[in-house]
Amino acid sequence: MTGIDDLPIRDELRGKSPYGAPQLDVPVRLNTNENPYPLPEPLVARIAERVAEAARGLNRYPDRDAVELRTELARYLSRTAGLEVGVAQVWAANGSNEVLQQLLQAFGGPGRTAMGFEPSYSMHALISRSTGTGWISGPRSADFTIDVDAAREAIAEHRPDVLFITSPNNPTGTAVEAETVLALHDAAQAARADAAGALVVVDEAYGEFSHRPSLLPLIEGRPRLVLSRTMSKAFGAAGLRLGYLAADPAVVDAVQLVRLPYHLSAVTQATALAALEHTDTLLGYVDALKAERDRLVAELRTLGCEVTDSDANFVQFGRFEDAHAAWQGLLDRGVLVRDNGVPGWLRVTAGTPAENDAFLDAVRELMKEKSA
Ligand SMILES: Cc1ncc(COP(=O)(O)O)c(C=O)c1O
């Protein structure tokens, strides 16, 4: 049998495993930070209508620049995120993963490096690797916040071409203060003052769940600062695959140099536009999930767990001597959470009230077993 390593595959991909959380068929799945609420029926009907309209034109390639969709995304950001942005400042792709990939294709690549503060979203490192960009793991404090001095030191030492700041951070749930983002942005520009500076990517995939305002206003007057967002979480549309960025129009021009032509299908564009028509309803679910998230934090603490403050739709909890055994213990009780490999900690996504109750019951049993 031929194995991957028998193929003339790139050396840096040898021996590697693909990204992926287990997709197990269990009663309560709280492991991938999805929104637990299905799209409301009126939106499903509107998607069917808009997709039917798009289907009549499927003999043609879609709008390559997705102008109508980008206009609506710009309108959404302007309405909710504290800065008036125009269509030229917004770009969309198949999930924010593709947005990040396009950014790394344009600003990373062979001979260049990217840095993030770990533990963080593991795809930042993986997409860096797949685009030939060197990865540097930056420091995070024991409480999972970013220590500005330690971060500045790492930036000055490694001079990354691309710097990732994830706020709220996955898997810890930790938000990053605007002043910290500015300090790191300035440090990254200073470290690469002899080149054309560094690209700073603020990954705000969970921005709508935060207690704090969006970091979007920071892009103003900073052409090397990019904000990345997604419809996978707050819009409850992970299956749609729609991510977007807001930045200086020059960044949008740059990603167009590497995007595949017609990368965003007419069906995707039509579906996303339908979802944006229902923004207010969908954001109502966000409020419910924030309340459930806060309940999870409070109840987990009551049960004797340590919990990292969360600004996202998930909660990091522990600490377990053997986090993987605890993960298995919850799975045995029908609840799937995520073991991100952070020693001692697990991550649970806020689900429906009933799912969260089932999760809390399972933790209660686990903690009893632990103390017995
Ligand atoms: C921090 C962060 N960024 C980006 C993504 C990718 O989201 P998507 O590609 O679904 O937009 C995720 C997904 O979990 C994430 O946690």
PDB file of C-alpha atoms in Angstrom, residues 22-168:
ATOM      1  CA  PRO A  22     -13.487  14.222  16.451  1.00  0.00           C
ATOM      2  CA  GLN A  23     -16.953  14.248  14.824  1.00  0.00           C
ATOM      3  CA  LEU A  24     -18.550  11.649  17.121  1.00  0.00           C
ATOM      4  CA  ASP A  25     -22.225  10.798  17.172  1.00  0.00           C
ATOM      5  CA  VAL A  26     -23.098  11.463  20.831  1.00  0.00           C
ATOM      6  CA  PRO A  27     -26.194  13.096  22.383  1.00  0.00           C
ATOM      7  CA  VAL A  28     -24.477  16.341  23.455  1.00  0.00           C
ATOM      8  CA  ARG A  29     -21.819  17.784  21.125  1.00  0.00           C
ATOM      9  CA  LEU A  30     -20.122  20.834  22.616  1.00  0.00           C
ATOM     10  CA  ASN A  31     -16.695  20.557  21.026  1.00  0.00           C
ATOM     11  CA  THR A  32     -16.445  22.793  17.961  1.00  0.00           C
ATOM     12  CA  ASN A  33     -17.719  26.200  19.083  1.00  0.00           C
ATOM     13  CA  GLU A  34     -20.700  26.023  16.774  1.00  0.00           C
ATOM     14  CA  ASN A  35     -23.905  27.884  17.459  1.00  0.00           C
ATOM     15  CA  PRO A  36     -26.401  25.275  18.782  1.00  0.00           C
ATOM     16  CA  TYR A  37     -29.464  26.972  17.282  1.00  0.00           C
ATOM     17  CA  PRO A  38     -30.549  25.918  13.798  1.00  0.00           C
ATOM     18  CA  LEU A  39     -31.360  28.790  11.439  1.00  0.00           C
ATOM     19  CA  PRO A  40     -34.957  30.036  11.920  1.00  0.00           C
ATOM     20  CA  GLU A  41     -37.499  28.770   9.364  1.00  0.00           C
ATOM     21  CA  PRO A  42     -38.180  32.184   7.739  1.00  0.00           C
ATOM     22  CA  LEU A  43     -34.451  32.455   7.028  1.00  0.00           C
ATOM     23  CA  VAL A  44     -34.333  28.901   5.657  1.00  0.00           C
ATOM     24  CA  ALA A  45     -37.174  29.871   3.278  1.00  0.00           C
ATOM     25  CA  ARG A  46     -35.366  33.072   2.257  1.00  0.00           C
ATOM     26  CA  ILE A  47     -32.161  31.099   1.576  1.00  0.00           C
ATOM     27  CA  ALA A  48     -34.151  28.723  -0.646  1.00  0.00           C
ATOM     28  CA  GLU A  49     -35.545  31.717  -2.541  1.00  0.00           C
ATOM     29  CA  ARG A  50     -32.205  33.439  -3.031  1.00  0.00           C
ATOM     30  CA  VAL A  51     -30.430  30.199  -3.938  1.00  0.00           C
ATOM     31  CA  ALA A  52     -33.145  29.410  -6.517  1.00  0.00           C
ATOM     32  CA  GLU A  53     -32.543  32.839  -8.017  1.00  0.00           C
ATOM     33  CA  ALA A  54     -28.798  32.159  -8.088  1.00  0.00           C
ATOM     34  CA  ALA A  55     -29.377  28.706  -9.590  1.00  0.00           C
ATOM     35  CA  ARG A  56     -30.930  30.277 -12.668  1.00  0.00           C
ATOM     36  CA  GLY A  57     -27.569  31.872 -13.385  1.00  0.00           C
ATOM     37  CA  LEU A  58     -25.277  28.959 -12.501  1.00  0.00           C
ATOM     38  CA  ASN A  59     -24.237  28.560 -16.146  1.00  0.00           C
ATOM     39  CA  ARG A  60     -22.236  31.756 -15.521  1.00  0.00           C
ATOM     40  CA  TYR A  61     -19.337  32.279 -13.110  1.00  0.00           C
ATOM     41  CA  PRO A  62     -20.310  34.175  -9.940  1.00  0.00           C
ATOM     42  CA  ASP A  63     -19.477  37.815  -9.222  1.00  0.00           C
ATOM     43  CA  ARG A  64     -15.719  37.432  -8.816  1.00  0.00           C
ATOM     44  CA  ASP A  65     -15.514  40.411  -6.470  1.00  0.00           C
ATOM     45  CA  ALA A  66     -18.671  39.546  -4.477  1.00  0.00           C
ATOM     46  CA  VAL A  67     -19.553  43.234  -4.422  1.00  0.00           C
ATOM     47  CA  GLU A  68     -23.149  42.940  -3.170  1.00  0.00           C
ATOM     48  CA  LEU A  69     -22.081  40.627  -0.343  1.00  0.00           C
ATOM     49  CA  ARG A  70     -19.102  42.770   0.644  1.00  0.00           C
ATOM     50  CA  THR A  71     -21.374  45.824   0.647  1.00  0.00           C
ATOM     51  CA  GLU A  72     -23.769  44.115   3.062  1.00  0.00           C
ATOM     52  CA  LEU A  73     -20.904  42.897   5.278  1.00  0.00           C
ATOM     53  CA  ALA A  74     -19.555  46.464   5.375  1.00  0.00           C
ATOM     54  CA  ARG A  75     -23.029  47.670   6.370  1.00  0.00           C
ATOM     55  CA  TYR A  76     -23.198  45.056   9.145  1.00  0.00           C
ATOM     56  CA  LEU A  77     -19.786  46.056  10.522  1.00  0.00           C
ATOM     57  CA  SER A  78     -20.605  49.764  10.313  1.00  0.00           C
ATOM     58  CA  ARG A  79     -23.836  49.162  12.235  1.00  0.00           C
ATOM     59  CA  THR A  80     -22.436  46.919  14.956  1.00  0.00           C
ATOM     60  CA  ALA A  81     -18.689  47.290  15.323  1.00  0.00           C
ATOM     61  CA  GLY A  82     -18.087  50.988  15.908  1.00  0.00           C
ATOM     62  CA  LEU A  83     -16.521  52.175  12.636  1.00  0.00           C
ATOM     63  CA  GLU A  84     -17.981  53.218   9.302  1.00  0.00           C
ATOM     64  CA  VAL A  85     -16.395  50.898   6.738  1.00  0.00           C
ATOM     65  CA  GLY A  86     -16.875  50.824   2.988  1.00  0.00           C
ATOM     66  CA  VAL A  87     -16.996  47.966   0.488  1.00  0.00           C
ATOM     67  CA  ALA A  88     -13.383  48.590  -0.586  1.00  0.00           C
ATOM     68  CA  GLN A  89     -12.259  47.769   2.969  1.00  0.00           C
ATOM     69  CA  VAL A  90     -14.011  44.404   3.135  1.00  0.00           C
ATOM     70  CA  TRP A  91     -13.081  41.066   1.596  1.00  0.00           C
ATOM     71  CA  ALA A  92     -14.872  37.704   1.882  1.00  0.00           C
ATOM     72  CA  ALA A  93     -13.859  34.077   1.398  1.00  0.00           C
ATOM     73  CA  ASN A  94     -14.883  30.504   2.231  1.00  0.00           C
ATOM     74  CA  GLY A  95     -14.652  30.725   6.009  1.00  0.00           C
ATOM     75  CA  SER A  96     -12.205  32.912   7.872  1.00  0.00           C
ATOM     76  CA  ASN A  97      -9.752  30.033   7.455  1.00  0.00           C
ATOM     77  CA  GLU A  98      -9.591  30.913   3.767  1.00  0.00           C
ATOM     78  CA  VAL A  99      -9.273  34.602   4.605  1.00  0.00           C
ATOM     79  CA  LEU A 100      -6.288  33.741   6.831  1.00  0.00           C
ATOM     80  CA  GLN A 101      -4.826  31.512   4.124  1.00  0.00           C
ATOM     81  CA  GLN A 102      -5.072  34.300   1.554  1.00  0.00           C
ATOM     82  CA  LEU A 103      -3.422  36.728   3.993  1.00  0.00           C
ATOM     83  CA  LEU A 104      -0.557  34.283   4.538  1.00  0.00           C
ATOM     84  CA  GLN A 105      -0.242  33.648   0.800  1.00  0.00           C
ATOM     85  CA  ALA A 106       0.084  37.380   0.233  1.00  0.00           C
ATOM     86  CA  PHE A 107       2.097  38.430   3.295  1.00  0.00           C
ATOM     87  CA  GLY A 108       3.810  35.211   4.445  1.00  0.00           C
ATOM     88  CA  GLY A 109       5.404  32.462   2.362  1.00  0.00           C
ATOM     89  CA  PRO A 110       8.868  30.920   2.042  1.00  0.00           C
ATOM     90  CA  GLY A 111      11.551  32.859   3.906  1.00  0.00           C
ATOM     91  CA  ARG A 112       8.951  34.667   5.994  1.00  0.00           C
ATOM     92  CA  THR A 113       7.554  34.022   9.483  1.00  0.00           C
ATOM     93  CA  ALA A 114       4.305  34.378  11.397  1.00  0.00           C
ATOM     94  CA  MET A 115       3.891  34.543  15.173  1.00  0.00           C
ATOM     95  CA  GLY A 116       0.952  33.922  17.503  1.00  0.00           C
ATOM     96  CA  PHE A 117       0.613  33.754  21.278  1.00  0.00           C
ATOM     97  CA  GLU A 118      -0.057  30.142  22.229  1.00  0.00           C
ATOM     98  CA  PRO A 119      -2.179  28.377  23.237  1.00  0.00           C
ATOM     99  CA  SER A 120      -4.309  29.866  20.490  1.00  0.00           C
ATOM    100  CA  TYR A 121      -6.206  28.817  17.383  1.00  0.00           C
ATOM    101  CA  SER A 122      -4.061  26.000  16.012  1.00  0.00           C
ATOM    102  CA  MET A 123      -4.949  26.746  12.390  1.00  0.00           C
ATOM    103  CA  HIS A 124      -2.790  29.881  12.512  1.00  0.00           C
ATOM    104  CA  ALA A 125       0.259  27.622  12.779  1.00  0.00           C
ATOM    105  CA  LEU A 126      -1.107  25.032  10.357  1.00  0.00           C
ATOM    106  CA  ILE A 127      -2.008  27.513   7.625  1.00  0.00           C
ATOM    107  CA  SER A 128       1.380  29.124   8.115  1.00  0.00           C
ATOM    108  CA  ARG A 129       3.006  25.755   7.530  1.00  0.00           C
ATOM    109  CA  SER A 130       0.889  24.975   4.472  1.00  0.00           C
ATOM    110  CA  THR A 131       1.794  28.317   2.916  1.00  0.00           C
ATOM    111  CA  GLY A 132       5.499  27.758   3.567  1.00  0.00           C
ATOM    112  CA  THR A 133       5.567  30.419   6.294  1.00  0.00           C
ATOM    113  CA  GLY A 134       7.762  29.721   9.332  1.00  0.00           C
ATOM    114  CA  TRP A 135       5.824  29.582  12.624  1.00  0.00           C
ATOM    115  CA  ILE A 136       6.960  31.175  15.864  1.00  0.00           C
ATOM    116  CA  SER A 137       5.131  30.389  19.093  1.00  0.00           C
ATOM    117  CA  GLY A 138       4.917  33.571  21.158  1.00  0.00           C
ATOM    118  CA  PRO A 139       4.449  33.636  24.949  1.00  0.00           C
ATOM    119  CA  ARG A 140       1.218  33.759  26.941  1.00  0.00           C
ATOM    120  CA  SER A 141       1.020  34.223  30.734  1.00  0.00           C
ATOM    121  CA  ALA A 142      -0.116  31.488  33.153  1.00  0.00           C
ATOM    122  CA  ASP A 143      -3.546  33.181  33.329  1.00  0.00           C
ATOM    123  CA  PHE A 144      -3.699  33.036  29.496  1.00  0.00           C
ATOM    124  CA  THR A 145      -3.506  36.797  28.980  1.00  0.00           C
ATOM    125  CA  ILE A 146      -0.778  38.348  26.812  1.00  0.00           C
ATOM    126  CA  ASP A 147       2.004  39.951  28.822  1.00  0.00           C
ATOM    127  CA  VAL A 148       2.899  43.042  26.800  1.00  0.00           C
ATOM    128  CA  ASP A 149       6.557  43.170  27.835  1.00  0.00           C
ATOM    129  CA  ALA A 150       7.174  39.473  27.134  1.00  0.00           C
ATOM    130  CA  ALA A 151       5.329  39.766  23.820  1.00  0.00           C
ATOM    131  CA  ARG A 152       7.287  42.878  22.806  1.00  0.00           C
ATOM    132  CA  GLU A 153      10.528  41.068  23.579  1.00  0.00           C
ATOM    133  CA  ALA A 154       9.528  38.072  21.436  1.00  0.00           C
ATOM    134  CA  ILE A 155       8.513  40.365  18.569  1.00  0.00           C
ATOM    135  CA  ALA A 156      11.793  42.287  18.733  1.00  0.00           C
ATOM    136  CA  GLU A 157      13.752  39.026  18.765  1.00  0.00           C
ATOM    137  CA  HIS A 158      11.915  37.204  15.956  1.00  0.00           C
ATOM    138  CA  ARG A 159      10.729  40.133  13.780  1.00  0.00           C
ATOM    139  CA  PRO A 160       7.699  38.256  12.372  1.00  0.00           C
ATOM    140  CA  ASP A 161       6.274  39.300   8.999  1.00  0.00           C
ATOM    141  CA  VAL A 162       2.773  38.403  10.207  1.00  0.00           C
ATOM    142  CA  LEU A 163       1.516  38.679  13.794  1.00  0.00           C
ATOM    143  CA  PHE A 164      -1.701  36.977  14.933  1.00  0.00           C
ATOM    144  CA  ILE A 165      -3.675  38.352  17.871  1.00  0.00           C
ATOM    145  CA  THR A 166      -6.806  36.331  18.614  1.00  0.00           C
ATOM    146  CA  SER A 167      -9.461  38.158  20.604  1.00  0.00           C
ATOM    147  CA  PRO A 168     -11.424  36.531  22.107  1.00  0.00           C
TER     148      PRO A 168
END
